[in-house]
CSV table of C-alpha atoms and ligand atoms in Angstrom, one decimal:
chain,number,residue,atom,x,y,z
A,1,MET,CA,-20.4,25.9,27.4
A,2,THR,CA,-19.7,25.3,23.6
A,3,LEU,CA,-20.0,28.5,21.6
A,4,LEU,CA,-19.1,27.3,18.1
A,5,SER,CA,-19.9,23.7,17.0
A,6,LEU,CA,-19.2,22.3,13.4
A,7,GLN,CA,-20.3,18.6,12.8
A,8,ASP,CA,-19.3,16.9,9.7
A,9,VAL,CA,-19.4,20.1,7.5
A,10,THR,CA,-19.2,19.9,3.9
A,11,ALA,CA,-18.8,22.8,1.3
A,12,SER,CA,-18.2,23.2,-2.2
A,13,TYR,CA,-17.1,26.1,-4.8
A,14,GLY,CA,-19.4,25.2,-7.7
A,15,ALA,CA,-18.6,21.8,-8.6
A,16,SER,CA,-15.5,21.5,-6.8
A,17,GLN,CA,-15.8,20.1,-3.3
A,18,ALA,CA,-13.4,21.7,-0.7
A,19,LEU,CA,-14.7,20.4,2.7
A,20,PHE,CA,-15.4,16.8,3.1
A,21,GLY,CA,-16.2,16.6,7.0
A,22,VAL,CA,-14.8,19.3,9.1
A,23,THR,CA,-15.7,19.0,13.0
A,24,LEU,CA,-14.7,21.3,15.4
A,25,THR,CA,-16.0,23.0,18.7
A,26,ILE,CA,-15.0,26.1,20.3
A,27,ALA,CA,-15.9,26.6,23.9
A,28,GLU,CA,-16.5,30.2,25.5
A,29,GLY,CA,-13.0,31.5,26.6
A,30,GLU,CA,-11.2,29.2,24.4
A,31,CYS,CA,-8.4,29.7,21.8
A,32,LEU,CA,-8.6,27.3,19.0
A,33,ALA,CA,-5.8,26.9,16.5
A,34,LEU,CA,-7.0,25.8,13.0
A,35,MET,CA,-4.1,24.3,11.3
A,36,GLY,CA,-3.0,22.3,8.0
A,37,ARG,CA,-1.0,22.6,5.0
A,38,ASN,CA,-1.9,25.2,2.2
A,39,GLY,CA,-5.4,24.4,0.5
A,40,MET,CA,-6.4,22.1,3.1
A,41,GLY,CA,-9.6,24.0,3.9
A,42,LYS,CA,-8.9,26.4,6.6
A,43,THR,CA,-10.1,29.6,4.8
A,44,THR,CA,-13.0,27.5,3.4
A,45,THR,CA,-13.9,26.6,7.0
A,46,VAL,CA,-14.0,30.3,8.1
A,47,LYS,CA,-16.2,31.3,5.1
A,48,ALA,CA,-18.6,28.4,5.9
A,49,ILE,CA,-18.7,29.6,9.5
A,50,CYS,CA,-19.3,33.1,8.4
A,51,ARG,CA,-21.9,32.0,5.7
A,52,MET,CA,-19.9,33.5,2.9
A,53,ILE,CA,-20.3,30.1,1.1
A,54,PRO,CA,-23.1,27.6,1.5
A,55,ALA,CA,-22.2,24.5,3.6
A,56,GLU,CA,-24.0,21.3,4.9
A,57,GLY,CA,-23.8,19.4,7.9
A,58,THR,CA,-24.3,21.1,11.3
A,59,LEU,CA,-23.2,24.5,12.0
A,60,THR,CA,-24.3,26.2,15.4
A,61,PHE,CA,-23.2,29.4,17.2
A,62,ASP,CA,-24.3,30.1,20.7
A,63,SER,CA,-27.1,27.3,20.0
A,64,HIS,CA,-28.3,29.3,16.9
A,65,ASP,CA,-28.4,27.2,13.8
A,66,LEU,CA,-26.0,29.0,11.1
A,67,HIS,CA,-27.9,27.7,8.3
A,68,ARG,CA,-30.8,29.8,9.0
A,69,LEU,CA,-28.6,32.9,9.2
A,70,PRO,CA,-27.9,35.3,6.3
A,71,SER,CA,-24.2,36.3,6.1
A,72,PHE,CA,-25.0,40.0,7.0
A,73,ALA,CA,-26.5,38.7,10.3
A,74,ALA,CA,-23.1,36.9,11.4
A,75,ALA,CA,-21.7,40.1,13.0
A,76,ARG,CA,-25.0,40.6,14.8
A,77,LEU,CA,-24.7,37.1,16.3
A,78,GLY,CA,-21.2,37.8,17.6
A,79,LEU,CA,-18.8,36.6,15.0
A,80,GLY,CA,-15.9,39.0,14.3
A,81,LEU,CA,-14.0,38.2,11.3
A,82,VAL,CA,-10.5,39.5,10.6
A,83,PRO,CA,-10.2,38.3,7.0
A,84,GLU,CA,-7.2,36.9,5.0
A,85,GLY,CA,-6.0,39.9,3.3
A,86,ARG,CA,-7.3,42.5,5.8
A,87,ARG,CA,-9.7,44.2,3.5
A,88,CYS,CA,-9.8,47.5,5.3
A,89,PHE,CA,-11.7,50.6,3.4
A,90,ARG,CA,-8.6,51.8,1.9
A,91,ASP,CA,-10.1,55.3,1.1
A,92,LEU,CA,-11.5,55.8,4.8
A,93,THR,CA,-9.3,56.9,7.7
A,94,VAL,CA,-8.3,54.7,10.6
A,95,SER,CA,-11.0,56.3,12.7
A,96,GLU,CA,-13.7,56.0,10.0
A,97,ASN,CA,-12.8,52.3,9.4
A,98,LEU,CA,-13.3,51.7,13.2
A,99,HIS,CA,-16.7,53.6,13.6
A,100,ALA,CA,-18.0,52.0,10.4
A,101,ALA,CA,-17.8,48.6,12.4
A,102,ALA,CA,-19.0,49.8,15.8
A,103,ARG,CA,-21.7,47.7,17.5
A,104,ARG,CA,-22.6,48.6,21.2
A,105,GLY,CA,-20.6,46.8,23.8
A,106,PRO,CA,-17.2,47.2,25.9
A,107,TRP,CA,-15.1,47.5,22.8
A,108,ASP,CA,-14.9,51.1,21.6
A,109,MET,CA,-12.3,53.4,19.9
A,110,ASP,CA,-10.6,54.2,23.3
A,111,ARG,CA,-10.2,50.4,24.1
A,112,VAL,CA,-9.1,49.5,20.6
A,113,THR,CA,-6.5,52.3,20.5
A,114,GLY,CA,-5.6,51.2,24.1
A,115,LEU,CA,-4.8,47.8,22.6
A,116,PHE,CA,-3.1,49.2,19.5
A,117,PRO,CA,-1.6,52.6,20.4
A,118,ARG,CA,-0.4,53.0,16.8
A,119,LEU,CA,-3.9,53.2,15.5
A,120,GLY,CA,-4.6,56.0,18.1
A,121,GLU,CA,-1.5,57.8,16.6
A,122,ARG,CA,-2.8,57.3,13.0
A,123,LYS,CA,-6.5,58.1,13.5
A,124,THR,CA,-6.7,60.6,10.8
A,125,GLN,CA,-4.6,58.6,8.3
A,126,ARG,CA,-6.3,56.8,5.2
A,127,ALA,CA,-5.9,53.1,5.6
A,128,ALA,CA,-4.3,52.8,2.3
A,129,THR,CA,-1.2,54.6,3.7
A,130,LEU,CA,-0.7,52.1,6.6
A,131,SER,CA,2.0,49.8,6.7
A,132,GLY,CA,0.9,46.1,6.6
A,133,GLY,CA,1.2,45.5,10.2
A,134,GLU,CA,-0.8,48.7,10.9
A,135,GLN,CA,-3.5,47.5,8.6
A,136,GLN,CA,-3.4,44.2,10.2
A,137,MET,CA,-3.9,46.0,13.5
A,138,LEU,CA,-6.9,47.9,12.0
A,139,ALA,CA,-8.5,44.7,10.9
A,140,ILE,CA,-8.4,43.3,14.3
A,141,GLY,CA,-9.6,46.5,15.8
A,142,ARG,CA,-12.4,46.7,13.3
A,143,ALA,CA,-13.5,43.3,14.4
A,144,LEU,CA,-13.2,44.0,18.1
A,145,MET,CA,-15.5,47.1,17.3
A,146,THR,CA,-18.2,44.7,16.5
A,147,ASN,CA,-18.0,43.4,20.0
A,148,PRO,CA,-17.8,39.9,19.1
A,149,ARG,CA,-18.1,36.8,21.0
A,150,LEU,CA,-15.9,34.8,18.8
A,151,LEU,CA,-12.9,36.7,17.1
A,152,ILE,CA,-11.7,34.7,14.0
A,153,LEU,CA,-8.3,35.5,12.6
A,154,ASP,CA,-7.5,34.2,9.3
A,155,GLU,CA,-3.7,34.4,8.6
A,156,ALA,CA,-3.2,36.6,11.6
A,157,THR,CA,0.5,37.4,10.7
A,158,GLU,CA,0.9,36.6,7.2
A,159,GLY,CA,3.2,38.7,5.3
A,160,LEU,CA,4.5,40.8,8.3
A,161,ALA,CA,7.8,41.7,9.2
A,162,PRO,CA,9.1,39.7,12.4
A,163,LEU,CA,8.6,42.8,14.8
A,164,VAL,CA,5.2,43.5,13.8
A,165,ARG,CA,4.3,39.8,13.9
A,166,GLN,CA,5.4,39.8,17.5
A,167,GLU,CA,3.1,42.8,18.4
A,168,ILE,CA,0.2,41.0,16.9
A,169,TRP,CA,0.9,37.8,19.1
A,170,GLN,CA,1.2,40.0,21.9
A,171,ALA,CA,-2.1,41.6,21.4
A,172,ILE,CA,-3.7,38.3,20.8
A,173,THR,CA,-2.1,37.0,24.1
A,174,GLN,CA,-3.5,40.1,26.0
A,175,LEU,CA,-6.8,39.7,24.6
A,176,LYS,CA,-6.9,36.2,25.7
A,177,ARG,CA,-5.5,36.7,29.1
A,178,ASP,CA,-7.5,39.9,29.9
A,179,THR,CA,-10.9,39.3,28.2
A,180,GLY,CA,-11.0,35.5,27.8
A,181,MET,CA,-12.5,36.3,24.5
A,182,ALA,CA,-13.2,32.9,22.2
A,183,MET,CA,-10.6,32.8,19.4
A,184,LEU,CA,-10.2,30.8,16.2
A,185,VAL,CA,-6.7,31.5,14.8
A,186,ILE,CA,-5.2,30.6,11.6
A,187,ASP,CA,-1.3,31.1,11.1
A,188,LYS,CA,1.5,29.7,9.6
A,189,SER,CA,3.7,29.5,12.8
A,190,ALA,CA,3.0,26.4,14.7
A,191,ARG,CA,5.2,27.8,17.4
A,192,GLU,CA,3.4,30.8,18.0
A,193,LEU,CA,0.0,29.0,17.8
A,194,ALA,CA,1.3,26.5,20.5
A,195,GLN,CA,2.1,29.4,22.7
A,196,VAL,CA,-1.5,30.9,22.6
A,197,ALA,CA,-4.0,28.3,21.5
A,198,ASP,CA,-5.5,25.8,24.1
A,199,ARG,CA,-6.6,23.3,21.3
A,200,ALA,CA,-5.8,22.6,17.8
A,201,VAL,CA,-7.8,21.2,14.9
A,202,ILE,CA,-5.7,20.1,11.9
A,203,LEU,CA,-7.4,19.7,8.5
A,204,GLU,CA,-6.2,17.6,5.7
A,205,ARG,CA,-7.9,17.5,2.4
A,206,GLY,CA,-11.0,19.3,3.8
A,207,ARG,CA,-11.4,16.8,6.8
A,208,THR,CA,-10.5,17.0,10.4
A,209,ALA,CA,-7.6,14.8,10.7
A,210,TRP,CA,-6.5,15.5,14.3
A,211,SER,CA,-8.0,17.3,17.3
A,212,GLY,CA,-7.0,17.8,20.9
A,213,PRO,CA,-5.4,19.8,23.5
A,214,MET,CA,-2.4,22.1,21.9
A,215,GLN,CA,0.1,20.4,24.4
A,216,THR,CA,-0.9,16.8,23.3
A,217,LEU,CA,0.1,17.8,19.5
A,218,ASP,CA,3.1,15.8,19.1
A,219,ALA,CA,6.0,16.7,16.8
A,220,ALA,CA,5.7,13.7,14.5
A,221,THR,CA,1.8,14.5,13.8
A,222,ARG,CA,2.5,18.2,13.6
A,223,ASP,CA,5.2,17.5,10.9
A,224,ARG,CA,3.2,15.2,9.0
A,225,LEU,CA,0.0,17.2,8.9
A,226,VAL,CA,1.2,20.8,9.2
A,227,GLY,CA,4.8,20.9,8.1
A,228,VAL,CA,7.6,22.8,9.7
B,301,ATP,P1,-4.2,28.5,2.4
B,301,ATP,O1,-3.2,28.4,3.7
B,301,ATP,O2,-3.5,28.3,1.1
B,301,ATP,O3,-5.1,29.8,2.3
B,301,ATP,P2,-6.4,26.8,3.1
B,301,ATP,O4,-6.1,25.5,4.0
B,301,ATP,O5,-7.3,28.3,3.8
B,301,ATP,O6,-5.0,27.2,2.6
B,301,ATP,P3,-8.7,27.0,1.2
B,301,ATP,O7,-8.3,28.4,0.9
B,301,ATP,O8,-9.8,26.7,2.2
B,301,ATP,O9,-7.2,26.4,2.1
B,301,ATP,O10,-8.9,26.0,0.2
B,301,ATP,C1,-9.4,24.7,0.1
B,301,ATP,C2,-9.6,24.1,-1.2
B,301,ATP,O11,-10.6,25.0,-1.9
B,301,ATP,C3,-8.1,24.3,-2.2
B,301,ATP,O12,-8.2,23.1,-3.0
B,301,ATP,C4,-8.7,25.5,-3.1
B,301,ATP,O13,-8.0,25.3,-4.4
B,301,ATP,C5,-10.1,25.5,-3.2
B,301,ATP,N1,-10.6,26.8,-3.2
B,301,ATP,C6,-10.4,27.8,-2.4
B,301,ATP,N2,-11.1,29.0,-2.8
B,301,ATP,C7,-11.6,28.6,-4.0
B,301,ATP,C8,-12.5,29.3,-5.0
B,301,ATP,N3,-12.8,30.5,-4.8
B,301,ATP,N4,-13.0,28.8,-5.9
B,301,ATP,C9,-12.6,27.4,-6.2
B,301,ATP,N5,-11.8,26.6,-5.3
B,301,ATP,C10,-11.5,27.3,-4.3
């Protein structure tokens, strides 16, 4: 069943148009890689989905018209966002950050710290004092605490050291394998995305330029539209 559907979505920042026709769907249990070079509209697409900017076109989530939804209701509907830049509450502890996001469902503190044992070890530590990788784990943990039906990871591993990046990819793989949670993942590493994603959508200048099963994305198309 289709969980998220965008048809011909357009969006602007004031007078400057950023999306010119984005079309994508994510089925339940599916992991979609949203790809494209810098500035092609990936984050703007995420903002449109999460109602952080006004957008036109068809946007539905679980058959609900997202246009009717105020942004604060996005989490209630089941959209769990791990934003670019992480945005944890820096002065709150790990445990307070997680509790602040909690909504009823199978994901609770124990399950999150099971996925990321390091968060369990640092429960009483202020978020500001965590390493970049730990902050990203916290941002993912916080999104999971909302018990989302779709987890959106914008720049899943940006700016992280190689070993921590590996840990994040392992967690994403584990989430997919063990829970079948639907995911939309943005990341610079096409190689890692190819391992985890079922399908890909590539944006070029605010438009869907290519979409299809990940294994059908040929090297020439990838190099042309995404780069290496
Ligand atoms: P990146 O990988 O660099 O984050 P992206 O694909 O996520 O790239 P977006 O951040 O969605 O790209 O940007 C799409 C377009 O919208 C770009 O031309 C960008 O300059 C513009 N844009 C993004 N944010 C704003 C903003 N707050 N105000 C005005 N223009 C913006």
